[in-house]
Amino acid sequence: MIWAAMCATSGPRRDSQRMDHVSVLREEVKRYLTGGGVRVVFDGTIGAGGHAETLLDADPNLSIIGVDRDPDALEIARSRLARFGNRVTLSQASYSEIGDVLGGDRVDGVLLDLGISSMQIDRAERGFGYRSEGPLDMRMGTDGETAAVLLSRLDAREIAGLLRSLGDVRHHGPIARAIKRAAATGRMNTTSDLRSAVASGLKRAARPSELSRVFQAIRIAVNSELDLLDVFLTRVMGSLERNARIAVISYHSLEDRRIKTFFRDLSATCVCPPTVPVCVCGHRPSLRVLTRRAVRPSEVEIEANPRARSACLRVAEVIEEVAQ
């Protein structure tokens, strides 16, 4: 889950809210990213520090370089991980800036926990959730335009396109036109405004699954989530040591498809077109996929944390012979 977030509040409230978010697949992440030659892990979505804490507790020789776009999340992580001292380095940045953050250095492991945290969803003032009244913000960090500004700037055709492509929203056309009508009359400033517009487009009350898809699509667009993931995938190999491991937790098919394709392409032994009868490409794989199928949470974990249900973990390892 990327992007655990908390506001700057008094200590007791911050600590109690911090624990409301439970990092998913913690034991599985620990299994793949501790032991062996893993000494430095880049946690590109440090959030509240749950995965980092698990890794640091498991291996006293391991250190974490953690980043997050959300300054509130970093404050929580800094407090939570303070007991590990100089084994932890934190900074505000996007994981897509991995090369700049590392300054040319390489790491033994990379962890991304994509998506959105329970703390962000449950804080009405962040505007991520449709169940609570709040400003229509949806930004992971503090910069860039809010969801309200985005929907005011785009035309109905563009809104329909992002609803279709980023949320697989049915009836995206009528919903987009209703959103634009509301925005044009100054009624697209809160989460309630967006819920009302969706209902107007459907001409009936929207079901939770429909609202979830609409809010997801707009959130992804506001934060350029898929664009940042694409940038990261073009850069990450240049920041990995030999035998380094890449672990990515995703929550919907748009993310997972990108990770799966990236791992498949870099682990392929041949990239010749299907029409070529004999391999002539000379391609050498640079990754070995360690998870033939995505790793899913157990039923026990899902029962304890229902929001973990959609999580899937994929892991690959840099092949020593071709790492440079």
PDB file of C-alpha atoms in Angstrom:
ATOM      1  CA  MET A   1       0.000   0.000   0.000  1.00  0.00           C
ATOM      2  CA  ILE A   2       1.849   3.088  -0.588  1.00  0.00           C
ATOM      3  CA  TRP A   3       1.443   6.101   0.988  1.00  0.00           C
ATOM      4  CA  ALA A   4       0.430   5.720   4.597  1.00  0.00           C
ATOM      5  CA  ALA A   5      -0.382   9.174   5.864  1.00  0.00           C
ATOM      6  CA  MET A   6      -0.953  10.939   9.140  1.00  0.00           C
ATOM      7  CA  CYS A   7      -1.440  14.560  10.094  1.00  0.00           C
ATOM      8  CA  ALA A   8       0.881  16.378  12.457  1.00  0.00           C
ATOM      9  CA  THR A   9      -0.928  15.952  15.741  1.00  0.00           C
ATOM     10  CA  SER A  10      -0.091  15.367  19.339  1.00  0.00           C
ATOM     11  CA  GLY A  11       1.883  12.219  20.120  1.00  0.00           C
ATOM     12  CA  PRO A  12      -0.840   9.983  21.609  1.00  0.00           C
ATOM     13  CA  ARG A  13      -3.321  10.628  18.825  1.00  0.00           C
ATOM     14  CA  ARG A  14      -0.676  10.137  16.165  1.00  0.00           C
ATOM     15  CA  ASP A  15       0.477   6.838  17.619  1.00  0.00           C
ATOM     16  CA  SER A  16      -3.024   5.448  18.036  1.00  0.00           C
ATOM     17  CA  GLN A  17      -3.997   6.385  14.482  1.00  0.00           C
ATOM     18  CA  ARG A  18      -0.738   5.082  13.090  1.00  0.00           C
ATOM     19  CA  MET A  19      -1.571   1.590  14.224  1.00  0.00           C
ATOM     20  CA  ASP A  20      -4.900   1.721  12.411  1.00  0.00           C
ATOM     21  CA  HIS A  21      -2.985   0.892   9.247  1.00  0.00           C
ATOM     22  CA  VAL A  22      -1.690  -2.659   9.048  1.00  0.00           C
ATOM     23  CA  SER A  23       0.940  -3.373   6.417  1.00  0.00           C
ATOM     24  CA  VAL A  24      -0.055  -6.348   4.271  1.00  0.00           C
ATOM     25  CA  LEU A  25       1.969  -9.485   3.524  1.00  0.00           C
ATOM     26  CA  ARG A  26       4.590  -8.563   6.106  1.00  0.00           C
ATOM     27  CA  GLU A  27       5.873 -12.096   6.662  1.00  0.00           C
ATOM     28  CA  GLU A  28       6.095 -12.728   2.926  1.00  0.00           C
ATOM     29  CA  VAL A  29       8.030  -9.495   2.372  1.00  0.00           C
ATOM     30  CA  LYS A  30      10.374 -10.445   5.215  1.00  0.00           C
ATOM     31  CA  ARG A  31      10.993 -13.857   3.669  1.00  0.00           C
ATOM     32  CA  TYR A  32      12.085 -12.382   0.350  1.00  0.00           C
ATOM     33  CA  LEU A  33      13.983  -9.295   1.555  1.00  0.00           C
ATOM     34  CA  THR A  34      15.995 -10.502   4.532  1.00  0.00           C
ATOM     35  CA  GLY A  35      18.953 -12.830   4.818  1.00  0.00           C
ATOM     36  CA  GLY A  36      21.486 -13.696   2.180  1.00  0.00           C
ATOM     37  CA  GLY A  37      23.216 -10.668   0.746  1.00  0.00           C
ATOM     38  CA  VAL A  38      20.475  -8.123   1.425  1.00  0.00           C
ATOM     39  CA  ARG A  39      22.005  -5.269   3.409  1.00  0.00           C
ATOM     40  CA  VAL A  40      20.393  -2.076   2.086  1.00  0.00           C
ATOM     41  CA  VAL A  41      16.729  -1.879   1.048  1.00  0.00           C
ATOM     42  CA  PHE A  42      15.123   1.056  -0.744  1.00  0.00           C
ATOM     43  CA  ASP A  43      11.572   1.331   0.580  1.00  0.00           C
ATOM     44  CA  GLY A  44       9.924   3.565  -1.985  1.00  0.00           C
ATOM     45  CA  THR A  45       6.615   3.758  -0.119  1.00  0.00           C
ATOM     46  CA  ILE A  46       7.723   3.920   3.501  1.00  0.00           C
ATOM     47  CA  GLY A  47       4.296   5.060   4.733  1.00  0.00           C
ATOM     48  CA  ALA A  48       3.947   4.505   8.471  1.00  0.00           C
ATOM     49  CA  GLY A  49       7.011   2.243   8.417  1.00  0.00           C
ATOM     50  CA  GLY A  50       5.325  -1.115   8.969  1.00  0.00           C
ATOM     51  CA  HIS A  51       7.257  -3.136   6.413  1.00  0.00           C
ATOM     52  CA  ALA A  52      10.500  -1.328   7.258  1.00  0.00           C
ATOM     53  CA  GLU A  53      10.078  -2.122  10.954  1.00  0.00           C
ATOM     54  CA  THR A  54       9.523  -5.795  10.147  1.00  0.00           C
ATOM     55  CA  LEU A  55      12.673  -5.976   8.016  1.00  0.00           C
ATOM     56  CA  LEU A  56      14.827  -4.087  10.512  1.00  0.00           C
ATOM     57  CA  ASP A  57      13.673  -6.265  13.400  1.00  0.00           C
ATOM     58  CA  ALA A  58      14.326  -9.426  11.387  1.00  0.00           C
ATOM     59  CA  ASP A  59      17.905  -8.601  10.361  1.00  0.00           C
ATOM     60  CA  PRO A  60      20.199  -6.463  12.550  1.00  0.00           C
ATOM     61  CA  ASN A  61      22.597  -6.021   9.619  1.00  0.00           C
ATOM     62  CA  LEU A  62      19.972  -4.504   7.331  1.00  0.00           C
ATOM     63  CA  SER A  63      19.379  -0.793   6.764  1.00  0.00           C
ATOM     64  CA  ILE A  64      16.550   1.099   5.081  1.00  0.00           C
ATOM     65  CA  ILE A  65      16.510   4.072   2.737  1.00  0.00           C
ATOM     66  CA  GLY A  66      12.886   5.156   2.797  1.00  0.00           C
ATOM     67  CA  VAL A  67      10.936   7.767   0.860  1.00  0.00           C
ATOM     68  CA  ASP A  68       7.334   8.877   0.653  1.00  0.00           C
ATOM     69  CA  ARG A  69       5.520  11.714  -1.066  1.00  0.00           C
ATOM     70  CA  ASP A  70       3.516  12.424   2.070  1.00  0.00           C
ATOM     71  CA  PRO A  71       5.322  14.476   4.748  1.00  0.00           C
ATOM     72  CA  ASP A  72       2.834  13.352   7.389  1.00  0.00           C
ATOM     73  CA  ALA A  73       3.644   9.729   6.667  1.00  0.00           C
ATOM     74  CA  LEU A  74       7.338  10.456   7.001  1.00  0.00           C
ATOM     75  CA  GLU A  75       6.780  12.012  10.414  1.00  0.00           C
ATOM     76  CA  ILE A  76       5.071   8.841  11.596  1.00  0.00           C
ATOM     77  CA  ALA A  77       7.750   6.607  10.091  1.00  0.00           C
ATOM     78  CA  ARG A  78      10.516   8.712  11.621  1.00  0.00           C
ATOM     79  CA  SER A  79       8.985   8.306  15.085  1.00  0.00           C
ATOM     80  CA  ARG A  80       8.264   4.619  14.644  1.00  0.00           C
ATOM     81  CA  LEU A  81      11.722   3.763  13.338  1.00  0.00           C
ATOM     82  CA  ALA A  82      13.751   6.072  15.612  1.00  0.00           C
ATOM     83  CA  ARG A  83      14.925   3.144  17.727  1.00  0.00           C
ATOM     84  CA  PHE A  84      16.932   1.831  14.760  1.00  0.00           C
ATOM     85  CA  GLY A  85      19.142   4.929  14.677  1.00  0.00           C
ATOM     86  CA  ASN A  86      21.372   5.374  11.651  1.00  0.00           C
ATOM     87  CA  ARG A  87      20.100   2.166  10.082  1.00  0.00           C
ATOM     88  CA  VAL A  88      17.253   4.295   8.711  1.00  0.00           C
ATOM     89  CA  THR A  89      17.434   7.226   6.291  1.00  0.00           C
ATOM     90  CA  LEU A  90      14.206   8.984   5.320  1.00  0.00           C
ATOM     91  CA  SER A  91      13.383  11.723   2.822  1.00  0.00           C
ATOM     92  CA  GLN A  92      10.368  13.176   1.046  1.00  0.00           C
ATOM     93  CA  ALA A  93      10.356  12.034  -2.564  1.00  0.00           C
ATOM     94  CA  SER A  94       8.584   9.798  -5.038  1.00  0.00           C
ATOM     95  CA  TYR A  95       9.884   6.277  -5.553  1.00  0.00           C
ATOM     96  CA  SER A  96      10.236   7.209  -9.233  1.00  0.00           C
ATOM     97  CA  GLU A  97      13.187   9.376  -8.150  1.00  0.00           C
ATOM     98  CA  ILE A  98      15.137   6.347  -6.964  1.00  0.00           C
ATOM     99  CA  GLY A  99      18.316   7.300  -8.830  1.00  0.00           C
ATOM    100  CA  ASP A 100      18.390  10.831  -7.434  1.00  0.00           C
ATOM    101  CA  VAL A 101      17.616   9.641  -3.899  1.00  0.00           C
ATOM    102  CA  LEU A 102      20.420   7.083  -3.975  1.00  0.00           C
ATOM    103  CA  GLY A 103      22.842   9.490  -5.614  1.00  0.00           C
ATOM    104  CA  GLY A 104      24.269   6.843  -7.884  1.00  0.00           C
ATOM    105  CA  ASP A 105      24.633   4.220  -5.151  1.00  0.00           C
ATOM    106  CA  ARG A 106      23.070   0.783  -5.505  1.00  0.00           C
ATOM    107  CA  VAL A 107      20.944  -1.262  -3.133  1.00  0.00           C
ATOM    108  CA  ASP A 108      20.355  -4.939  -2.435  1.00  0.00           C
ATOM    109  CA  GLY A 109      16.578  -4.730  -2.305  1.00  0.00           C
ATOM    110  CA  VAL A 110      13.652  -2.584  -3.403  1.00  0.00           C
ATOM    111  CA  LEU A 111      10.178  -2.616  -1.905  1.00  0.00           C
ATOM    112  CA  LEU A 112       7.072  -0.869  -3.222  1.00  0.00           C
ATOM    113  CA  ASP A 113       3.700  -1.149  -1.512  1.00  0.00           C
ATOM    114  CA  LEU A 114       1.490   0.632  -3.997  1.00  0.00           C
ATOM    115  CA  GLY A 115      -1.967   2.059  -3.551  1.00  0.00           C
ATOM    116  CA  ILE A 116      -3.486   3.903  -0.641  1.00  0.00           C
ATOM    117  CA  SER A 117      -3.418   3.341   3.097  1.00  0.00           C
ATOM    118  CA  SER A 118      -6.264   2.870   5.513  1.00  0.00           C
ATOM    119  CA  MET A 119      -5.186   6.035   7.285  1.00  0.00           C
ATOM    120  CA  GLN A 120      -5.548   8.090   4.126  1.00  0.00           C
ATOM    121  CA  ILE A 121      -8.936   6.602   3.306  1.00  0.00           C
ATOM    122  CA  ASP A 122     -10.233   7.085   6.833  1.00  0.00           C
ATOM    123  CA  ARG A 123      -9.137  10.710   7.170  1.00  0.00           C
ATOM    124  CA  ALA A 124     -12.026  12.679   5.715  1.00  0.00           C
ATOM    125  CA  GLU A 125      -9.941  15.813   5.196  1.00  0.00           C
ATOM    126  CA  ARG A 126      -7.784  13.998   2.626  1.00  0.00           C
ATOM    127  CA  GLY A 127     -10.794  13.427   0.362  1.00  0.00           C
ATOM    128  CA  PHE A 128      -9.900   9.875  -0.675  1.00  0.00           C
ATOM    129  CA  GLY A 129     -13.001   8.090   0.574  1.00  0.00           C
ATOM    130  CA  TYR A 130     -16.601   8.318  -0.536  1.00  0.00           C
ATOM    131  CA  ARG A 131     -18.054   7.396   2.837  1.00  0.00           C
ATOM    132  CA  SER A 132     -17.053  10.603   4.638  1.00  0.00           C
ATOM    133  CA  GLU A 133     -17.614  14.260   3.887  1.00  0.00           C
ATOM    134  CA  GLY A 134     -14.413  16.131   3.076  1.00  0.00           C
ATOM    135  CA  PRO A 135     -12.712  18.392   0.568  1.00  0.00           C
ATOM    136  CA  LEU A 136     -12.168  16.800  -2.838  1.00  0.00           C
ATOM    137  CA  ASP A 137      -8.379  16.674  -2.555  1.00  0.00           C
ATOM    138  CA  MET A 138      -6.999  13.123  -3.079  1.00  0.00           C
ATOM    139  CA  ARG A 139      -3.340  14.191  -3.297  1.00  0.00           C
ATOM    140  CA  MET A 140      -0.797  11.772  -1.872  1.00  0.00           C
ATOM    141  CA  GLY A 141       1.483  14.680  -1.033  1.00  0.00           C
ATOM    142  CA  THR A 142       1.085  18.425  -0.738  1.00  0.00           C
ATOM    143  CA  ASP A 143       1.882  19.593  -4.255  1.00  0.00           C
ATOM    144  CA  GLY A 144       0.013  19.457  -7.551  1.00  0.00           C
ATOM    145  CA  GLU A 145      -3.624  20.053  -8.309  1.00  0.00           C
ATOM    146  CA  THR A 146      -6.440  18.613  -6.238  1.00  0.00           C
ATOM    147  CA  ALA A 147      -9.169  16.358  -7.592  1.00  0.00           C
ATOM    148  CA  ALA A 148     -11.544  19.328  -7.547  1.00  0.00           C
ATOM    149  CA  VAL A 149      -9.190  21.392  -9.694  1.00  0.00           C
ATOM    150  CA  LEU A 150      -8.554  18.477 -12.061  1.00  0.00           C
ATOM    151  CA  LEU A 151     -12.259  17.862 -12.648  1.00  0.00           C
ATOM    152  CA  SER A 152     -12.853  21.560 -13.233  1.00  0.00           C
ATOM    153  CA  ARG A 153     -10.019  21.699 -15.781  1.00  0.00           C
ATOM    154  CA  LEU A 154     -10.865  18.590 -17.812  1.00  0.00           C
ATOM    155  CA  ASP A 155     -13.766  18.441 -20.242  1.00  0.00           C
ATOM    156  CA  ALA A 156     -16.430  15.729 -20.106  1.00  0.00           C
ATOM    157  CA  ARG A 157     -14.719  13.624 -22.774  1.00  0.00           C
ATOM    158  CA  GLU A 158     -11.428  13.640 -20.869  1.00  0.00           C
ATOM    159  CA  ILE A 159     -13.144  12.776 -17.596  1.00  0.00           C
ATOM    160  CA  ALA A 160     -14.968   9.900 -19.292  1.00  0.00           C
ATOM    161  CA  GLY A 161     -11.651   8.647 -20.641  1.00  0.00           C
ATOM    162  CA  LEU A 162      -9.973   8.521 -17.253  1.00  0.00           C
ATOM    163  CA  LEU A 163     -13.026   6.899 -15.651  1.00  0.00           C
ATOM    164  CA  ARG A 164     -12.955   4.201 -18.321  1.00  0.00           C
ATOM    165  CA  SER A 165      -9.216   3.604 -18.455  1.00  0.00           C
ATOM    166  CA  LEU A 166      -8.292   4.013 -14.776  1.00  0.00           C
ATOM    167  CA  GLY A 167     -11.409   2.634 -13.095  1.00  0.00           C
ATOM    168  CA  ASP A 168     -13.171   0.510 -15.693  1.00  0.00           C
ATOM    169  CA  VAL A 169     -16.256   2.533 -14.807  1.00  0.00           C
ATOM    170  CA  ARG A 170     -19.464   1.508 -16.529  1.00  0.00           C
ATOM    171  CA  HIS A 171     -21.645   4.378 -17.749  1.00  0.00           C
ATOM    172  CA  HIS A 172     -18.534   6.552 -17.754  1.00  0.00           C
ATOM    173  CA  GLY A 173     -20.034   8.942 -20.304  1.00  0.00           C
ATOM    174  CA  PRO A 174     -23.159   9.955 -18.355  1.00  0.00           C
ATOM    175  CA  ILE A 175     -21.191  10.100 -15.102  1.00  0.00           C
ATOM    176  CA  ALA A 176     -18.527  12.311 -16.701  1.00  0.00           C
ATOM    177  CA  ARG A 177     -21.141  14.693 -18.079  1.00  0.00           C
ATOM    178  CA  ALA A 178     -22.815  14.914 -14.671  1.00  0.00           C
ATOM    179  CA  ILE A 179     -19.454  15.627 -13.024  1.00  0.00           C
ATOM    180  CA  LYS A 180     -18.743  18.361 -15.536  1.00  0.00           C
ATOM    181  CA  ARG A 181     -22.159  19.959 -15.068  1.00  0.00           C
ATOM    182  CA  ALA A 182     -21.605  20.063 -11.332  1.00  0.00           C
ATOM    183  CA  ALA A 183     -18.081  21.459 -11.726  1.00  0.00           C
ATOM    184  CA  ALA A 184     -19.301  24.164 -14.097  1.00  0.00           C
ATOM    185  CA  THR A 185     -21.756  25.404 -11.483  1.00  0.00           C
ATOM    186  CA  GLY A 186     -19.291  25.298  -8.596  1.00  0.00           C
ATOM    187  CA  ARG A 187     -20.627  22.069  -7.083  1.00  0.00           C
ATOM    188  CA  MET A 188     -17.539  19.879  -7.320  1.00  0.00           C
ATOM    189  CA  ASN A 189     -15.601  20.766  -4.176  1.00  0.00           C
ATOM    190  CA  THR A 190     -16.322  17.924  -1.746  1.00  0.00           C
ATOM    191  CA  THR A 191     -16.575  14.167  -1.710  1.00  0.00           C
ATOM    192  CA  SER A 192     -20.337  14.568  -1.302  1.00  0.00           C
ATOM    193  CA  ASP A 193     -20.437  16.644  -4.481  1.00  0.00           C
ATOM    194  CA  LEU A 194     -18.724  13.837  -6.369  1.00  0.00           C
ATOM    195  CA  ARG A 195     -21.052  11.203  -4.920  1.00  0.00           C
ATOM    196  CA  SER A 196     -24.056  13.298  -5.924  1.00  0.00           C
ATOM    197  CA  ALA A 197     -22.724  13.750  -9.454  1.00  0.00           C
ATOM    198  CA  VAL A 198     -22.215  10.004  -9.862  1.00  0.00           C
ATOM    199  CA  ALA A 199     -25.788   9.389  -8.728  1.00  0.00           C
ATOM    200  CA  SER A 200     -27.007  12.080 -11.118  1.00  0.00           C
ATOM    201  CA  GLY A 201     -25.202  10.420 -14.015  1.00  0.00           C
ATOM    202  CA  LEU A 202     -26.636   7.024 -13.129  1.00  0.00           C
ATOM    203  CA  LYS A 203     -30.092   8.464 -12.360  1.00  0.00           C
ATOM    204  CA  ARG A 204     -30.139   6.357  -9.211  1.00  0.00           C
ATOM    205  CA  ALA A 205     -28.178   5.880  -6.012  1.00  0.00           C
ATOM    206  CA  ALA A 206     -24.662   4.674  -6.755  1.00  0.00           C
ATOM    207  CA  ARG A 207     -23.558   1.337  -5.352  1.00  0.00           C
ATOM    208  CA  PRO A 208     -20.392   1.245  -3.206  1.00  0.00           C
ATOM    209  CA  SER A 209     -18.525  -0.693  -5.919  1.00  0.00           C
ATOM    210  CA  GLU A 210     -19.390   1.999  -8.478  1.00  0.00           C
ATOM    211  CA  LEU A 211     -18.297   4.818  -6.198  1.00  0.00           C
ATOM    212  CA  SER A 212     -15.086   2.943  -5.396  1.00  0.00           C
ATOM    213  CA  ARG A 213     -14.184   2.703  -9.094  1.00  0.00           C
ATOM    214  CA  VAL A 214     -14.912   6.380  -9.734  1.00  0.00           C
ATOM    215  CA  PHE A 215     -12.874   7.529  -6.731  1.00  0.00           C
ATOM    216  CA  GLN A 216     -10.032   5.157  -7.678  1.00  0.00           C
ATOM    217  CA  ALA A 217      -9.845   6.476 -11.225  1.00  0.00           C
ATOM    218  CA  ILE A 218      -9.748  10.106 -10.134  1.00  0.00           C
ATOM    219  CA  ARG A 219      -7.188   9.397  -7.400  1.00  0.00           C
ATOM    220  CA  ILE A 220      -4.868   7.638  -9.853  1.00  0.00           C
ATOM    221  CA  ALA A 221      -5.151  10.562 -12.253  1.00  0.00           C
ATOM    222  CA  VAL A 222      -4.553  13.196  -9.562  1.00  0.00           C
ATOM    223  CA  ASN A 223      -1.371  11.479  -8.394  1.00  0.00           C
ATOM    224  CA  SER A 224      -0.106  10.291 -11.806  1.00  0.00           C
ATOM    225  CA  GLU A 225       0.302   6.892 -10.176  1.00  0.00           C
ATOM    226  CA  LEU A 226       0.719   4.802 -13.319  1.00  0.00           C
ATOM    227  CA  ASP A 227       3.045   7.347 -14.917  1.00  0.00           C
ATOM    228  CA  LEU A 228       5.290   7.296 -11.851  1.00  0.00           C
ATOM    229  CA  LEU A 229       5.312   3.505 -11.836  1.00  0.00           C
ATOM    230  CA  ASP A 230       6.321   3.480 -15.508  1.00  0.00           C
ATOM    231  CA  VAL A 231       9.161   5.923 -14.790  1.00  0.00           C
ATOM    232  CA  PHE A 232      10.334   3.809 -11.869  1.00  0.00           C
ATOM    233  CA  LEU A 233      10.442   0.674 -14.002  1.00  0.00           C
ATOM    234  CA  THR A 234      12.676   2.396 -16.557  1.00  0.00           C
ATOM    235  CA  ARG A 235      15.132   3.434 -13.822  1.00  0.00           C
ATOM    236  CA  VAL A 236      15.199   0.755 -11.152  1.00  0.00           C
ATOM    237  CA  MET A 237      17.666  -1.642 -12.771  1.00  0.00           C
ATOM    238  CA  GLY A 238      20.356   1.026 -12.689  1.00  0.00           C
ATOM    239  CA  SER A 239      20.088   1.162  -8.904  1.00  0.00           C
ATOM    240  CA  LEU A 240      20.399  -2.546  -8.122  1.00  0.00           C
ATOM    241  CA  GLU A 241      23.378  -4.543  -6.950  1.00  0.00           C
ATOM    242  CA  ARG A 242      24.031  -8.053  -8.180  1.00  0.00           C
ATOM    243  CA  ASN A 243      21.518 -10.528  -6.770  1.00  0.00           C
ATOM    244  CA  ALA A 244      19.310  -7.663  -5.568  1.00  0.00           C
ATOM    245  CA  ARG A 245      15.619  -8.340  -5.172  1.00  0.00           C
ATOM    246  CA  ILE A 246      12.623  -6.257  -6.259  1.00  0.00           C
ATOM    247  CA  ALA A 247       9.377  -6.797  -4.350  1.00  0.00           C
ATOM    248  CA  VAL A 248       6.189  -5.005  -5.385  1.00  0.00           C
ATOM    249  CA  ILE A 249       2.758  -5.180  -3.769  1.00  0.00           C
ATOM    250  CA  SER A 250      -0.061  -3.959  -6.007  1.00  0.00           C
ATOM    251  CA  TYR A 251      -3.792  -3.681  -5.512  1.00  0.00           C
ATOM    252  CA  HIS A 252      -5.419  -3.544  -8.927  1.00  0.00           C
ATOM    253  CA  SER A 253      -4.799  -4.952 -12.378  1.00  0.00           C
ATOM    254  CA  LEU A 254      -3.458  -1.714 -13.873  1.00  0.00           C
ATOM    255  CA  GLU A 255      -0.492  -1.838 -11.503  1.00  0.00           C
ATOM    256  CA  ASP A 256      -0.073  -5.592 -11.429  1.00  0.00           C
ATOM    257  CA  ARG A 257      -0.075  -5.880 -15.229  1.00  0.00           C
ATOM    258  CA  ARG A 258       2.829  -3.455 -15.461  1.00  0.00           C
ATOM    259  CA  ILE A 259       4.884  -5.320 -12.864  1.00  0.00           C
ATOM    260  CA  LYS A 260       4.115  -8.702 -14.396  1.00  0.00           C
ATOM    261  CA  THR A 261       5.071  -7.490 -17.894  1.00  0.00           C
ATOM    262  CA  PHE A 262       8.282  -5.873 -16.619  1.00  0.00           C
ATOM    263  CA  PHE A 263       9.365  -9.056 -14.852  1.00  0.00           C
ATOM    264  CA  ARG A 264       8.395 -11.207 -17.836  1.00  0.00           C
ATOM    265  CA  ASP A 265      10.289  -9.087 -20.354  1.00  0.00           C
ATOM    266  CA  LEU A 266      13.480  -8.880 -18.316  1.00  0.00           C
ATOM    267  CA  SER A 267      13.441 -12.579 -17.458  1.00  0.00           C
ATOM    268  CA  ALA A 268      12.816 -13.744 -21.022  1.00  0.00           C
ATOM    269  CA  THR A 269      15.491 -15.843 -22.703  1.00  0.00           C
ATOM    270  CA  CYS A 270      14.291 -14.886 -26.187  1.00  0.00           C
ATOM    271  CA  VAL A 271      12.566 -11.780 -27.520  1.00  0.00           C
ATOM    272  CA  CYS A 272      12.392 -12.790 -31.173  1.00  0.00           C
ATOM    273  CA  PRO A 273       9.051 -12.249 -32.963  1.00  0.00           C
ATOM    274  CA  PRO A 274       6.831 -15.350 -33.013  1.00  0.00           C
ATOM    275  CA  THR A 275       7.333 -15.610 -36.775  1.00  0.00           C
ATOM    276  CA  VAL A 276      11.077 -16.294 -36.373  1.00  0.00           C
ATOM    277  CA  PRO A 277      11.493 -20.116 -36.281  1.00  0.00           C
ATOM    278  CA  VAL A 278      14.908 -20.101 -34.550  1.00  0.00           C
ATOM    279  CA  CYS A 279      16.123 -17.679 -31.896  1.00  0.00           C
ATOM    280  CA  VAL A 280      18.558 -15.139 -33.325  1.00  0.00           C
ATOM    281  CA  CYS A 281      18.168 -12.312 -30.814  1.00  0.00           C
ATOM    282  CA  GLY A 282      20.949 -13.289 -28.438  1.00  0.00           C
ATOM    283  CA  HIS A 283      18.923 -11.777 -25.612  1.00  0.00           C
ATOM    284  CA  ARG A 284      20.156 -12.472 -22.088  1.00  0.00           C
ATOM    285  CA  PRO A 285      17.734 -12.204 -19.161  1.00  0.00           C
ATOM    286  CA  SER A 286      18.589  -9.778 -16.381  1.00  0.00           C
ATOM    287  CA  LEU A 287      15.961 -10.939 -13.868  1.00  0.00           C
ATOM    288  CA  ARG A 288      14.858 -14.233 -12.387  1.00  0.00           C
ATOM    289  CA  VAL A 289      11.225 -14.239 -11.288  1.00  0.00           C
ATOM    290  CA  LEU A 290      10.891 -15.738  -7.795  1.00  0.00           C
ATOM    291  CA  THR A 291       7.086 -15.714  -7.642  1.00  0.00           C
ATOM    292  CA  ARG A 292       5.686 -17.739 -10.525  1.00  0.00           C
ATOM    293  CA  ARG A 293       2.252 -16.619  -9.382  1.00  0.00           C
ATOM    294  CA  ALA A 294       1.427 -13.519  -7.411  1.00  0.00           C
ATOM    295  CA  VAL A 295       1.549 -14.111  -3.653  1.00  0.00           C
ATOM    296  CA  ARG A 296      -1.803 -13.364  -2.012  1.00  0.00           C
ATOM    297  CA  PRO A 297      -2.728 -12.768   1.630  1.00  0.00           C
ATOM    298  CA  SER A 298      -3.875 -15.797   3.581  1.00  0.00           C
ATOM    299  CA  GLU A 299      -7.476 -16.136   4.675  1.00  0.00           C
ATOM    300  CA  VAL A 300      -6.298 -15.485   8.233  1.00  0.00           C
ATOM    301  CA  GLU A 301      -4.743 -12.167   7.198  1.00  0.00           C
ATOM    302  CA  ILE A 302      -7.800 -11.171   5.175  1.00  0.00           C
ATOM    303  CA  GLU A 303     -10.076 -11.947   8.102  1.00  0.00           C
ATOM    304  CA  ALA A 304      -7.956  -9.735  10.355  1.00  0.00           C
ATOM    305  CA  ASN A 305      -7.540  -7.005   7.713  1.00  0.00           C
ATOM    306  CA  PRO A 306     -10.256  -7.132   4.994  1.00  0.00           C
ATOM    307  CA  ARG A 307      -8.560  -4.363   3.016  1.00  0.00           C
ATOM    308  CA  ALA A 308      -5.691  -6.759   2.303  1.00  0.00           C
ATOM    309  CA  ARG A 309      -7.948  -8.871   0.078  1.00  0.00           C
ATOM    310  CA  SER A 310      -6.845  -7.322  -3.245  1.00  0.00           C
ATOM    311  CA  ALA A 311      -3.110  -7.236  -2.487  1.00  0.00           C
ATOM    312  CA  CYS A 312      -0.689  -9.290  -4.573  1.00  0.00           C
ATOM    313  CA  LEU A 313       3.082  -9.527  -4.246  1.00  0.00           C
ATOM    314  CA  ARG A 314       5.548 -10.205  -7.063  1.00  0.00           C
ATOM    315  CA  VAL A 315       9.286 -10.617  -6.524  1.00  0.00           C
ATOM    316  CA  ALA A 316      12.240 -10.907  -8.897  1.00  0.00           C
ATOM    317  CA  GLU A 317      15.990 -11.191  -8.446  1.00  0.00           C
ATOM    318  CA  VAL A 318      18.776  -9.652 -10.493  1.00  0.00           C
ATOM    319  CA  ILE A 319      20.782 -12.368 -12.222  1.00  0.00           C
ATOM    320  CA  GLU A 320      24.381 -12.037 -11.125  1.00  0.00           C
ATOM    321  CA  GLU A 321      25.993 -12.826 -14.479  1.00  0.00           C
ATOM    322  CA  VAL A 322      24.450  -9.880 -16.278  1.00  0.00           C
ATOM    323  CA  ALA A 323      24.198  -7.269 -13.523  1.00  0.00           C
ATOM    324  CA  GLN A 324      26.581  -4.397 -14.227  1.00  0.00           C
TER     325      GLN A 324
END
